[in-house]
Each structure stands twice: as structure tokens, then as C-alpha cells.
Amino acid sequence: MEKEKKDAPNQELSFVTGGEVNIRQDPWWWLVVVVIAIVLLLVMLQPVPFKDIIVFAKDGILVTVLVTVVSYFLMLILGLFGGLGRLSNNKLVFGISSLYVEVVRGIPLLVQLIGWYFASPVIIQKLGLWTGIEALIQYRANPIITAIMAITVCYGAYMSEIVRSGISSVPRGQMEAARSLGMSYFQAMRYVILPQAFRVILPPMGNEFIALLKDSSLVSVVAVADLTRRGREFMSAHFNPIETWLMVALLYLIMTLIAARVVSYIEKRSKYER
Amino acid sequence: MSEPIIKIEDVHKHFGRIEALRGVNLNVAEREVVVVIGPSGSGKSTMLRCINRLEEYDKGSIVVNGIDLNNPHNINAVRSEVGMVFQNFNLFPHLKVIDNLTLAQRIIRKREKEEAFEIGMQLLNKVGIPEKADVFPGQLSGGQQQRVAIARALAMNPKIMLFDEPTSALDPEMIKEVLDVMAQLAKEGMTMIVVSHEMGFARAAADRIIFMDEGVIVEENTPELFFTSPTQKRTKDFLGKVLQI
């Protein structure tokens, strides 16, 4: 008994340096296992629609993952600069980043996607006719690139606000201490402020990833053959909406549940005593 | 007497409508220990923070180690020569103690990892807690944190150390361990400006005591004369209140 009590605080401290997180410590991994098991069960018991759907939608899954991961990393970079801009003392930088956040945040992602895909090529072509530049006249929107761009711009606005709040949460004394040691503003950001802000914004960052993964289904309206679009194609061909959308929903669920677990794992590893 | 290492001339500073400094003049010689006392809101901390330009002043001039602070390009050069210790320690909580000590050495002084580590460990020895090198600041007591903060500033080999109420956030039993480190530094000949309410430390370690009130230096003197025969009424009133306790 005595010994157990003494060991207890040490176990907690092991989190500080990054303890191992496994299924036993994070029971939500079981949910992932259960959902995957349901999918496997359906595939084995009823291969006719269910296995066919997976085979048919396989490249759709890859497109969904690609669009999600690429736009996620691009929007992190955009959000970092947006957030720093929102905290800038320079009025012009502050004004531009605030305008960006306020405007983009207020327009639905679906409207932005359709706008980028259908409207922006027309504008660019008109611009080409005006200036006589052949390359602009010939411009055609690439669905995947346009989709990634639209999602990046939209989510970058949300991310800017997350980054801003994270940096604001770090006490002012941290910047002062770093500057008083002779660090420049960017060195202080890089080595002192952002690592601390990162820990604060990790949960909302994880949320954004999951939200982005789900919102990536919107790209199916601009001719990107993602999981949702492949599902719709399959349904039209085989007239089995129940099986198709059950399977598509389960596939999305597997991806989001895994993402959520990874986020929680990183969160636990990045803990330290304050 | 040689050229002063810090020259403050007619410095003014206001926050909004409040005048924090209204014409401060102060010269500090090399190896001198100056303790600044005064009621809260008298501008002591503001003056200190102007010396490494954490606070920008509106008027006047400050020259530190021959570098004119009116020229903003010199800020980082000045700051790496001037160590600063804060009331709230401001250690970097995401870094281990030893990494707190080596970070600026490596990115500003461009020292190799091993060299920075050696210097860091020497300084931890000096402040008496080498065994805490591998823990995070949050696991240390206030007194230990402040000693690490002093070591972190010393790791940059500063010519001047500024202390902004270094013991005000500490529990009473931890004040001595921090003051001992500071007294040791003073004995070794470090140029120091200390804003503090520790009258005992001021009496023992200071070469000169400065009393500030309402944004100006009211009186300055050697510790003996300052405490035994203050000339200004405001100084007498202040000492009367502080020393009664």
C-alpha cells in the first residue's frame, strides 16, 4: 500500500517527458477498432454491395486524404502568418489580415468553392483578353488545385484566429525575457512563444483537421472525384442508397476517429508542468 | 573616475496621460551596485526597463556601454550585454532548466552545444542547484526559479545586470537564497542596478542608494548616509514607513 502511494506521483510525472499512450490509457481507440470491425464484417458477410463500394471508391478515399492533408498544411502556414498579422503593431499588416479573416469567415465554404471553380477562370480569361496574354486566355481551372486553394483560404481564416488566441495566451513576460536576452522578435517567436502557443492551440488545431476532413466532401461539387463523389456515382449506377451511404459514412468515420486519436496522442505527449 | 557604463540623461516617459518618468538623470560606473527604492508607481521599474529598451522612452538619451539607445538598430546589441531578472522569473516553461540556460547562448552567442552546456552547468553550480538541470521550471520553488533566471542572464556574459524587484514574488523563506546569489555577484564586481524593497540587501551590498518618487530621482547617497541622515522630507517619510515594520 505504502509503496503504491509513493509510486503514484512518479507515474504522473512520466507524462512530462512524454509518456507512452496506448490503448489501455486511451480507451477511445476501441471505438476505432469497433468501427473497422463493422466494416470488415459487412464486407465479409455481404461482399456484393459493400466490397464493391470500397473497391469502386478506393481512389476517392485517396483523393479525400490528399485534399485534406495538403490543404491542412497549407492552411496552417497561412493561419500562422494571418495570426501574426492580427497581432502586428503595423497598421497595414493588421488591417490586411483582419480584413481577410472577417471577409473569408463570413462566406460559406461551398460558395467559395463554387466561386473559385466557376467564376475565377472567367475573370482570368477576361483579364487575358484585356491584356492580350495568351496563357491567361487559355486558363482552365484544375479541379483539385482549385479545391485545395479554396479550402486553404477559407480554413486559413479560422486558423488565423486560433493562432492569434494561442499566441495571446502566452504571458507577456515570456516575450520580454526572450527579447532581454538579445533575441529578435522572430527568434523569440520561433523558440519561446510559438512552442508554448502550440500546446494551447493543439486541441482546436485537431478539431480543424477533423472539420476539414469532413468539409472536403464539399469538393465533390467542383468535379473532384473524392469519396463522396465516388459514392454518388456508385449509387447512381447500382441504385442502392442505403448500402452506399452507410459505407461512405463508415469510411469517413474511420478516418475522423483515427485523426481524433492521433490528436489526443500528440496532446498528451506535449504536456509539461507549468 | 572613468566614463560611466550607463548614462541616463533627462529621460521622460508617459503611459497615456500618466507621466511615469519626468526627467531622470543617472550615471552608473563600472562595477558599481546601485539599489533603487521608492513607493510603487514612482517609476523605478520603468526606468530600469528603459535601460534595455523593453520600454521606449519619449525624450532624453540613454547610453549603455558606449551604445546610444536612441538608435533603434542597436537594441539587440545592447540587450545581449545587459542581463535582466524579472519579478516573475519569466523562465521558459517548455524548456528544461539547462535548455533555458543554453538557448540564447546558442542562437545569439553562436556557441557550440557542448560549450553552452558547460557554461550552463558552471552557472547552475554557482547558483547552487546543479542537480535541477534536467527538470522543468514548473517543478522548482520560486527561489530556485529566480536563481535559474539569474543564471540564464549570466550565461550571456553580460556587463550589466538589471534586477526588477527580484524577490517581490517570493515566499519569505526563499528571499535569502536569491539575495545571497546577488550579493555574491556584487562582490565579484558585476555592475548592477537593483530595484528592490529589501532594505537589508541595500544596506549591505549597495554602493549607492537611489530614492525615486513621482518619476524623478529625489535623493541619492551611500547606504550609511542614506539610512542615517536622509536630506529630503519625502525620503524621510518613506523610510519612516518602511523601516517601522
Coordinates of C-alpha atoms in Angstrom, one line a residue:
Chain A
M1 CA 0.0 0.0 0.0
E2 CA 2.6 2.5 1.1
K3 CA 4.8 1.7 -1.9
E4 CA 2.0 2.2 -4.3
K5 CA 1.2 5.6 -3.0
K6 CA 4.8 6.7 -3.4
D7 CA 4.9 5.4 -6.9
A8 CA 1.8 7.3 -8.0
P9 CA 3.2 10.8 -8.4
N10 CA 6.2 9.5 -10.4
Q11 CA 3.8 7.9 -12.9
E12 CA 2.2 11.2 -13.4
L13 CA 5.5 12.9 -13.9
S14 CA 6.4 10.5 -16.6
F15 CA 3.9 12.3 -18.7
V16 CA 6.0 15.4 -18.5
T17 CA 8.8 13.9 -20.7
G18 CA 6.2 12.2 -22.9
G19 CA 4.8 9.0 -21.6
E20 CA 3.6 6.2 -23.8
V21 CA 0.0 6.4 -24.7
N22 CA -1.5 3.1 -25.7
I23 CA -5.0 1.5 -25.9
R24 CA -5.1 0.9 -22.2
Q25 CA -4.6 4.6 -21.5
D26 CA -6.8 5.9 -24.3
P27 CA -9.9 3.7 -24.4
W28 CA -11.3 5.6 -27.4
W29 CA -9.0 3.5 -29.6
W30 CA -11.6 0.8 -29.0
L31 CA -14.2 2.8 -31.0
V32 CA -11.9 2.9 -33.9
V33 CA -11.4 -0.9 -33.7
V34 CA -15.2 -1.4 -33.4
V35 CA -16.0 0.7 -36.5
I36 CA -13.3 -1.0 -38.5
A37 CA -14.6 -4.4 -37.4
I38 CA -18.1 -3.4 -38.5
V39 CA -16.8 -2.5 -41.9
L40 CA -14.8 -5.8 -42.2
L41 CA -17.9 -7.7 -41.1
L42 CA -20.1 -6.1 -43.7
V43 CA -17.5 -6.7 -46.4
M44 CA -17.2 -10.4 -45.5
L45 CA -20.9 -11.1 -45.0
Q46 CA -22.3 -9.0 -47.9
P47 CA -19.5 -8.6 -50.4
V48 CA -21.8 -7.8 -53.2
P49 CA -22.6 -4.2 -52.5
F50 CA -20.1 -3.5 -49.7
K51 CA -16.8 -4.8 -51.1
D52 CA -17.7 -3.4 -54.5
I53 CA -18.3 0.1 -52.9
I54 CA -14.8 0.0 -51.3
V55 CA -13.1 -1.1 -54.5
F56 CA -15.0 1.5 -56.5
A57 CA -14.4 4.3 -54.1
K58 CA -10.8 3.4 -53.3
D59 CA -9.2 6.2 -55.4
G60 CA -11.9 8.5 -53.9
I61 CA -10.6 7.8 -50.5
L62 CA -7.1 8.7 -51.7
V63 CA -8.3 12.0 -53.2
T64 CA -10.1 12.9 -49.9
V65 CA -6.9 12.2 -47.9
L66 CA -4.8 14.1 -50.4
V67 CA -7.0 17.1 -50.5
T68 CA -7.4 17.1 -46.7
V69 CA -3.7 16.7 -45.8
V70 CA -2.4 19.2 -48.4
S71 CA -4.9 21.9 -47.6
Y72 CA -4.4 21.3 -43.9
F73 CA -0.7 22.0 -44.1
L74 CA -1.1 25.0 -46.4
M75 CA -3.8 26.5 -44.2
L76 CA -1.5 26.1 -41.2
I77 CA 1.1 28.2 -42.8
L78 CA -1.5 30.8 -44.0
G79 CA -3.0 30.8 -40.5
L80 CA 0.4 31.3 -38.9
F81 CA 1.0 34.4 -40.9
G82 CA -2.6 35.5 -40.5
G83 CA -2.4 35.2 -36.8
L84 CA 0.9 37.0 -36.6
G85 CA -0.6 39.7 -38.8
R86 CA -3.6 40.0 -36.4
L87 CA -1.1 40.8 -33.6
S88 CA 1.1 43.1 -35.6
N89 CA 1.7 46.7 -34.5
N90 CA 2.0 47.6 -38.2
K91 CA -1.4 49.1 -39.0
L92 CA -1.3 48.0 -42.7
V93 CA -0.4 44.3 -41.9
F94 CA -3.0 44.3 -39.1
G95 CA -5.6 45.8 -41.5
I96 CA -5.0 43.4 -44.3
S97 CA -5.0 40.3 -42.1
S98 CA -8.1 41.4 -40.2
L99 CA -10.0 42.2 -43.5
Y100 CA -9.0 38.7 -44.8
V101 CA -10.3 37.0 -41.6
E102 CA -13.5 38.9 -41.4
V103 CA -14.5 38.6 -45.1
V104 CA -13.5 35.0 -45.6
R105 CA -15.0 33.8 -42.4
G106 CA -18.3 35.3 -43.4
I107 CA -18.8 33.4 -46.7
P108 CA -19.8 29.7 -46.7
L109 CA -17.1 27.3 -47.9
L110 CA -19.4 25.9 -50.5
V111 CA -20.0 29.3 -52.0
Q112 CA -16.2 30.0 -52.0
L113 CA -15.5 26.7 -53.7
I114 CA -18.0 27.2 -56.5
G115 CA -16.8 30.8 -56.9
W116 CA -13.2 29.8 -57.2
Y117 CA -14.0 27.0 -59.6
F118 CA -16.6 28.6 -61.9
A119 CA -16.1 32.4 -61.5
S120 CA -12.4 32.8 -61.2
P121 CA -11.4 31.2 -64.6
V122 CA -13.9 33.6 -66.3
I123 CA -12.2 36.5 -64.6
I124 CA -8.8 35.3 -65.5
Q125 CA -9.8 34.7 -69.2
K126 CA -11.4 38.1 -69.4
L127 CA -8.1 39.6 -68.0
G128 CA -6.3 37.6 -70.7
L129 CA -8.4 39.1 -73.4
W130 CA -7.9 42.6 -72.0
T131 CA -4.1 42.3 -71.7
G132 CA -3.7 40.0 -74.7
I133 CA -1.7 37.4 -72.7
E134 CA -2.4 34.0 -74.4
A135 CA -1.7 31.9 -71.3
L136 CA -4.5 33.7 -69.4
I137 CA -7.0 33.2 -72.2
Q138 CA -6.2 29.5 -72.3
Y139 CA -6.6 29.2 -68.5
R140 CA -8.8 26.3 -67.3
A141 CA -9.4 25.6 -63.6
N142 CA -7.8 22.4 -62.3
P143 CA -10.4 20.9 -60.0
I144 CA -8.1 19.5 -57.3
I145 CA -5.8 22.6 -57.2
T146 CA -8.8 24.9 -57.1
A147 CA -10.4 22.9 -54.4
I148 CA -7.2 22.8 -52.3
M149 CA -6.8 26.6 -52.8
A150 CA -10.4 27.4 -51.8
I151 CA -10.2 25.2 -48.6
T152 CA -6.8 26.6 -47.7
V153 CA -8.0 30.2 -48.0
C154 CA -11.2 29.5 -46.0
Y155 CA -9.7 27.5 -43.3
G156 CA -6.6 29.8 -43.1
A157 CA -9.0 32.5 -41.8
Y158 CA -10.2 30.3 -39.0
M159 CA -6.7 29.2 -38.3
S160 CA -5.5 32.8 -38.1
E161 CA -7.9 33.4 -35.2
I162 CA -6.8 30.2 -33.5
V163 CA -3.1 31.2 -33.8
R164 CA -3.8 34.7 -32.6
S165 CA -5.6 33.4 -29.5
G166 CA -2.8 30.9 -28.8
I167 CA 0.0 33.5 -29.0
S168 CA -2.1 35.9 -26.9
S169 CA -2.3 33.2 -24.2
V170 CA 1.4 33.2 -23.6
P171 CA 2.2 35.7 -20.8
R172 CA 3.8 39.0 -22.0
G173 CA 6.8 38.3 -19.7
Q174 CA 7.9 35.5 -22.0
M175 CA 8.5 37.8 -24.9
E176 CA 10.2 40.3 -22.6
A177 CA 12.5 37.7 -21.2
A178 CA 13.4 36.5 -24.7
R179 CA 14.0 40.0 -26.0
S180 CA 16.0 40.9 -23.0
L181 CA 18.4 38.0 -23.8
G182 CA 19.0 39.7 -27.1
M183 CA 16.7 37.6 -29.3
S184 CA 15.0 39.3 -32.3
Y185 CA 11.2 39.3 -32.5
F186 CA 11.3 36.3 -34.8
Q187 CA 13.8 34.3 -32.8
A188 CA 11.6 34.9 -29.7
M189 CA 8.5 33.7 -31.6
R190 CA 10.3 30.7 -33.0
Y191 CA 12.0 29.4 -29.8
V192 CA 9.9 30.8 -27.0
I193 CA 6.4 31.9 -27.9
L194 CA 5.2 29.6 -30.6
P195 CA 6.2 26.3 -28.8
Q196 CA 4.1 27.5 -25.9
A197 CA 1.3 28.7 -28.0
F198 CA 1.3 25.4 -29.9
R199 CA 0.4 23.5 -26.8
V200 CA -2.6 25.7 -26.3
I201 CA -3.8 25.6 -29.9
L202 CA -3.3 21.9 -30.3
P203 CA -6.9 20.9 -29.5
P204 CA -8.5 23.4 -31.8
M205 CA -5.9 22.5 -34.4
G206 CA -7.0 18.9 -34.2
N207 CA -10.6 20.0 -34.4
E208 CA -9.8 21.9 -37.6
F209 CA -8.3 18.8 -39.1
I210 CA -11.4 16.8 -38.5
A211 CA -13.7 19.5 -39.7
L212 CA -11.6 20.0 -42.8
L213 CA -11.7 16.2 -43.5
K214 CA -15.4 16.3 -43.4
D215 CA -15.7 19.6 -45.3
S216 CA -13.5 18.1 -48.0
S217 CA -16.6 16.3 -49.1
L218 CA -17.9 19.6 -50.5
V219 CA -15.2 19.5 -53.2
S220 CA -17.3 16.8 -54.9
V221 CA -19.4 19.7 -56.4
V222 CA -16.5 21.0 -58.3
A223 CA -15.7 17.8 -60.2
V224 CA -13.2 16.4 -57.8
A225 CA -13.6 12.6 -57.6
D226 CA -13.4 12.3 -53.8
L227 CA -15.0 9.7 -51.6
T228 CA -18.4 11.5 -51.6
R229 CA -18.5 11.9 -55.4
R230 CA -17.4 8.3 -56.0
G231 CA -20.2 7.3 -53.6
R232 CA -22.7 9.2 -55.6
E233 CA -21.5 7.7 -58.8
F234 CA -21.8 4.2 -57.3
M235 CA -25.3 4.9 -56.0
S236 CA -26.5 6.1 -59.4
A237 CA -25.1 3.0 -61.1
H238 CA -26.5 0.5 -58.7
F239 CA -29.5 2.1 -57.1
N240 CA -28.6 1.1 -53.5
P241 CA -28.5 4.4 -51.5
I242 CA -28.7 2.7 -48.1
E243 CA -25.7 0.5 -48.5
T244 CA -23.7 3.1 -50.3
W245 CA -24.1 5.9 -47.8
L246 CA -23.8 3.6 -44.9
M247 CA -20.4 2.5 -46.2
V248 CA -19.3 6.1 -47.1
A249 CA -20.3 7.3 -43.7
L250 CA -18.4 4.5 -42.0
L251 CA -15.3 5.2 -44.1
Y252 CA -15.4 8.9 -43.1
L253 CA -15.9 7.9 -39.5
I254 CA -12.9 5.6 -39.5
M255 CA -10.7 8.5 -40.9
T256 CA -12.0 11.1 -38.4
L257 CA -11.8 8.7 -35.4
I258 CA -8.2 7.9 -36.2
A259 CA -7.4 11.6 -36.6
A260 CA -9.0 12.3 -33.3
R261 CA -6.9 9.6 -31.6
V262 CA -3.7 10.9 -33.2
V263 CA -4.5 14.4 -32.0
S264 CA -5.2 13.3 -28.4
Y265 CA -1.9 11.3 -28.5
I266 CA 0.1 14.4 -29.6
E267 CA -1.7 16.5 -26.9
K268 CA -0.7 14.1 -24.2
R269 CA 2.9 14.0 -25.4
S270 CA 3.3 17.7 -25.5
K271 CA 2.2 18.3 -21.9
Y272 CA 4.6 19.8 -19.4
E273 CA 4.4 21.2 -15.9
R274 CA 3.8 24.9 -15.8
Chain B
M1 CA 36.7 58.4 -12.4
S2 CA 36.3 56.6 -15.7
E3 CA 33.5 57.0 -18.2
P4 CA 30.2 55.7 -16.7
I5 CA 28.9 52.5 -18.3
I6 CA 25.3 53.7 -18.1
K7 CA 24.4 57.3 -18.8
I8 CA 20.8 58.4 -18.4
E9 CA 20.0 62.0 -19.3
D10 CA 16.7 63.8 -18.9
V11 CA 14.6 60.7 -19.7
H12 CA 10.9 61.2 -20.0
K13 CA 8.2 58.6 -20.4
H14 CA 4.4 58.6 -20.2
F15 CA 1.8 55.9 -20.4
G16 CA -1.3 57.6 -21.8
R17 CA -1.8 60.6 -19.5
I18 CA 0.3 59.3 -16.7
E19 CA 3.8 60.6 -16.6
A20 CA 6.0 57.7 -15.4
L21 CA 9.3 59.4 -15.8
R22 CA 9.8 63.2 -15.8
G23 CA 13.4 63.9 -16.3
V24 CA 15.6 61.1 -14.9
N25 CA 19.4 61.7 -14.8
L26 CA 21.6 58.9 -13.6
N27 CA 25.2 57.8 -14.2
V28 CA 26.4 54.3 -13.2
A29 CA 30.1 53.5 -13.1
E30 CA 31.5 50.1 -14.0
R31 CA 31.4 47.6 -11.1
E32 CA 29.0 49.8 -9.2
V33 CA 26.0 48.4 -7.4
V34 CA 23.0 50.8 -7.4
V35 CA 19.9 49.9 -5.4
V36 CA 16.7 51.9 -6.4
I37 CA 14.0 52.2 -3.9
G38 CA 10.8 54.1 -3.7
P39 CA 7.0 53.8 -3.4
S40 CA 5.1 51.8 -6.1
G41 CA 4.3 53.9 -9.1
S42 CA 7.4 56.0 -8.6
G43 CA 8.9 54.9 -12.0
K44 CA 11.7 52.6 -10.7
S45 CA 10.8 49.7 -12.8
T46 CA 10.0 51.9 -15.8
M47 CA 13.5 53.4 -15.6
L48 CA 15.1 50.0 -15.4
R49 CA 13.1 48.7 -18.4
C50 CA 14.2 51.8 -20.4
I51 CA 17.8 50.8 -19.9
N52 CA 17.4 47.8 -22.2
R53 CA 14.6 49.4 -24.1
L54 CA 11.9 47.0 -23.1
E55 CA 10.1 50.3 -22.6
E56 CA 10.6 53.0 -25.1
Y57 CA 11.1 56.5 -23.7
D58 CA 9.7 59.7 -25.2
K59 CA 12.5 62.1 -24.6
G60 CA 16.1 62.2 -23.4
S61 CA 19.0 59.9 -24.0
I62 CA 20.4 56.6 -22.6
V63 CA 23.9 55.4 -23.5
V64 CA 24.8 51.9 -22.3
N65 CA 28.3 50.6 -22.7
G66 CA 29.0 53.2 -25.3
I67 CA 26.0 52.3 -27.4
D68 CA 23.3 55.0 -27.9
L69 CA 19.8 53.6 -27.3
N70 CA 18.2 56.4 -29.3
N71 CA 19.3 54.5 -32.4
P72 CA 16.9 51.5 -32.6
H73 CA 19.4 49.4 -34.7
N74 CA 21.4 48.9 -31.6
I75 CA 18.7 47.3 -29.4
N76 CA 19.7 43.6 -29.7
A77 CA 23.4 44.5 -29.3
V78 CA 22.6 46.3 -26.0
R79 CA 20.2 43.6 -24.8
S80 CA 22.8 40.9 -25.1
E81 CA 25.2 42.9 -22.9
V82 CA 22.6 43.7 -20.3
G83 CA 21.1 40.8 -18.3
M84 CA 17.7 41.3 -16.8
V85 CA 16.0 39.5 -14.0
F86 CA 12.2 39.9 -13.6
Q87 CA 9.9 39.8 -10.6
N88 CA 8.0 36.8 -12.1
F89 CA 11.2 35.0 -13.2
N90 CA 9.8 34.5 -16.7
L91 CA 11.6 31.3 -17.2
F92 CA 10.7 29.4 -20.4
P93 CA 8.3 26.8 -19.1
H94 CA 8.5 24.5 -22.1
L95 CA 12.3 24.1 -21.7
K96 CA 14.3 22.2 -19.1
V97 CA 16.4 24.3 -16.8
I98 CA 19.6 23.6 -18.7
D99 CA 17.9 24.4 -22.0
N100 CA 16.7 27.7 -20.5
L101 CA 20.4 28.5 -19.9
T102 CA 21.7 27.4 -23.3
L103 CA 19.0 28.6 -25.7
A104 CA 20.2 32.3 -26.0
Q105 CA 23.9 31.3 -25.8
R106 CA 23.4 29.1 -28.9
I107 CA 21.3 31.3 -31.0
I108 CA 22.7 34.7 -30.1
R109 CA 26.3 34.0 -29.0
K110 CA 26.6 31.1 -31.5
R111 CA 28.2 28.8 -29.0
E112 CA 28.5 25.1 -29.7
K113 CA 26.2 22.8 -27.9
E114 CA 28.9 21.4 -25.6
E115 CA 30.3 24.8 -24.7
A116 CA 26.9 26.2 -23.9
F117 CA 26.2 23.2 -21.8
E118 CA 29.5 23.6 -19.9
I119 CA 28.8 27.2 -19.2
G120 CA 25.2 26.5 -18.2
M121 CA 26.3 23.8 -15.7
Q122 CA 29.0 26.1 -14.2
L123 CA 26.4 28.8 -13.6
L124 CA 23.9 26.3 -12.1
N125 CA 26.7 25.3 -9.8
K126 CA 27.3 29.0 -9.0
V127 CA 23.6 29.5 -8.0
G128 CA 23.7 26.2 -6.1
I129 CA 21.3 24.0 -8.0
P130 CA 23.2 21.9 -10.5
E131 CA 21.0 18.9 -9.7
K132 CA 18.0 20.6 -11.2
A133 CA 19.5 20.9 -14.7
D134 CA 17.1 18.3 -16.2
V135 CA 13.8 19.4 -14.6
F136 CA 11.2 21.8 -16.0
P137 CA 10.9 25.2 -14.3
G138 CA 7.4 24.5 -13.1
Q139 CA 8.8 21.8 -10.8
L140 CA 11.1 24.3 -8.9
S141 CA 10.3 26.5 -6.0
G142 CA 10.1 30.3 -6.5
G143 CA 13.6 30.8 -5.1
Q144 CA 15.1 28.1 -7.3
Q145 CA 13.3 29.6 -10.3
Q146 CA 14.7 33.0 -9.6
R147 CA 18.2 31.6 -9.2
V148 CA 17.9 29.9 -12.6
A149 CA 16.7 33.2 -14.1
I150 CA 19.8 34.9 -12.7
A151 CA 22.0 32.1 -14.2
R152 CA 20.2 32.4 -17.5
A153 CA 21.0 36.1 -17.7
L154 CA 24.6 35.5 -16.6
A155 CA 25.1 32.8 -19.4
M156 CA 25.2 35.7 -21.9
N157 CA 28.3 37.2 -20.1
P158 CA 26.5 40.5 -19.6
K159 CA 28.5 43.6 -18.5
I160 CA 25.5 44.9 -16.6
M161 CA 22.7 43.1 -14.6
L162 CA 19.3 44.7 -14.0
F163 CA 17.1 43.3 -11.3
D164 CA 13.4 44.3 -11.3
E165 CA 12.1 43.5 -7.8
P166 CA 13.7 40.0 -7.9
T167 CA 12.4 38.9 -4.5
S168 CA 8.9 40.5 -4.5
A169 CA 7.1 37.4 -5.8
L170 CA 8.9 35.0 -3.4
D171 CA 7.8 33.4 -0.2
P172 CA 9.8 34.9 2.7
E173 CA 11.9 31.9 3.4
M174 CA 13.2 31.9 -0.2
I175 CA 14.3 35.5 -0.3
K176 CA 17.6 34.9 1.3
E177 CA 18.9 32.3 -1.2
V178 CA 18.3 34.8 -4.0
L179 CA 19.8 37.7 -2.2
D180 CA 22.9 35.6 -1.4
V181 CA 23.4 35.0 -5.1
M182 CA 23.0 38.6 -5.8
A183 CA 25.4 39.7 -3.0
Q184 CA 28.0 37.2 -4.4
L185 CA 27.6 38.8 -7.9
A186 CA 28.1 42.2 -6.4
K187 CA 31.2 41.1 -4.6
E188 CA 32.6 39.7 -7.9
G189 CA 32.4 43.2 -9.4
M190 CA 29.3 43.0 -11.6
T191 CA 27.7 46.3 -12.5
M192 CA 24.2 46.0 -11.1
I193 CA 21.0 48.1 -10.8
V194 CA 18.6 46.6 -8.4
V195 CA 15.0 47.8 -7.9
S196 CA 14.1 46.3 -4.6
H197 CA 12.3 46.7 -1.3
E198 CA 15.0 44.7 0.6
M199 CA 16.5 47.4 2.8
G200 CA 18.9 44.9 4.4
F201 CA 20.3 44.0 1.0
A202 CA 20.5 47.7 0.0
R203 CA 22.4 48.5 3.2
A204 CA 24.8 45.5 2.8
A205 CA 25.5 45.3 -0.9
A206 CA 24.8 48.7 -2.5
D207 CA 27.5 51.3 -3.3
R208 CA 24.8 53.8 -3.8
I209 CA 21.1 54.1 -3.0
I210 CA 18.7 56.0 -5.1
F211 CA 15.3 57.1 -3.9
M212 CA 12.7 57.7 -6.6
D213 CA 9.3 59.3 -6.3
E214 CA 6.8 60.5 -8.9
G215 CA 9.1 59.9 -11.8
V216 CA 12.2 61.7 -10.6
I217 CA 15.2 60.8 -8.5
V218 CA 14.6 62.5 -5.2
E219 CA 17.8 61.6 -3.4
E220 CA 20.9 59.5 -3.8
N221 CA 23.6 58.7 -1.3
T222 CA 25.8 56.0 0.1
P223 CA 23.9 53.4 2.2
E224 CA 25.1 54.7 5.6
L225 CA 24.2 58.3 5.0
F226 CA 21.0 57.4 3.2
F227 CA 19.6 55.5 6.1
T228 CA 21.0 57.6 8.9
S229 CA 20.7 61.1 7.6
P230 CA 18.3 61.5 4.6
T231 CA 18.1 65.1 3.5
Q232 CA 14.7 65.2 1.7
K233 CA 11.4 65.1 3.5
R234 CA 9.9 62.6 1.1
T235 CA 12.8 60.2 1.7
K236 CA 12.3 60.5 5.5
D237 CA 8.6 59.8 5.2
F238 CA 9.2 56.8 3.1
L239 CA 11.9 55.4 5.3
G240 CA 9.8 56.1 8.3
K241 CA 7.0 53.9 6.9
V242 CA 9.3 51.1 5.6
L243 CA 11.7 50.8 8.5
Q244 CA 9.0 50.8 11.1
I245 CA 8.0 47.3 10.4

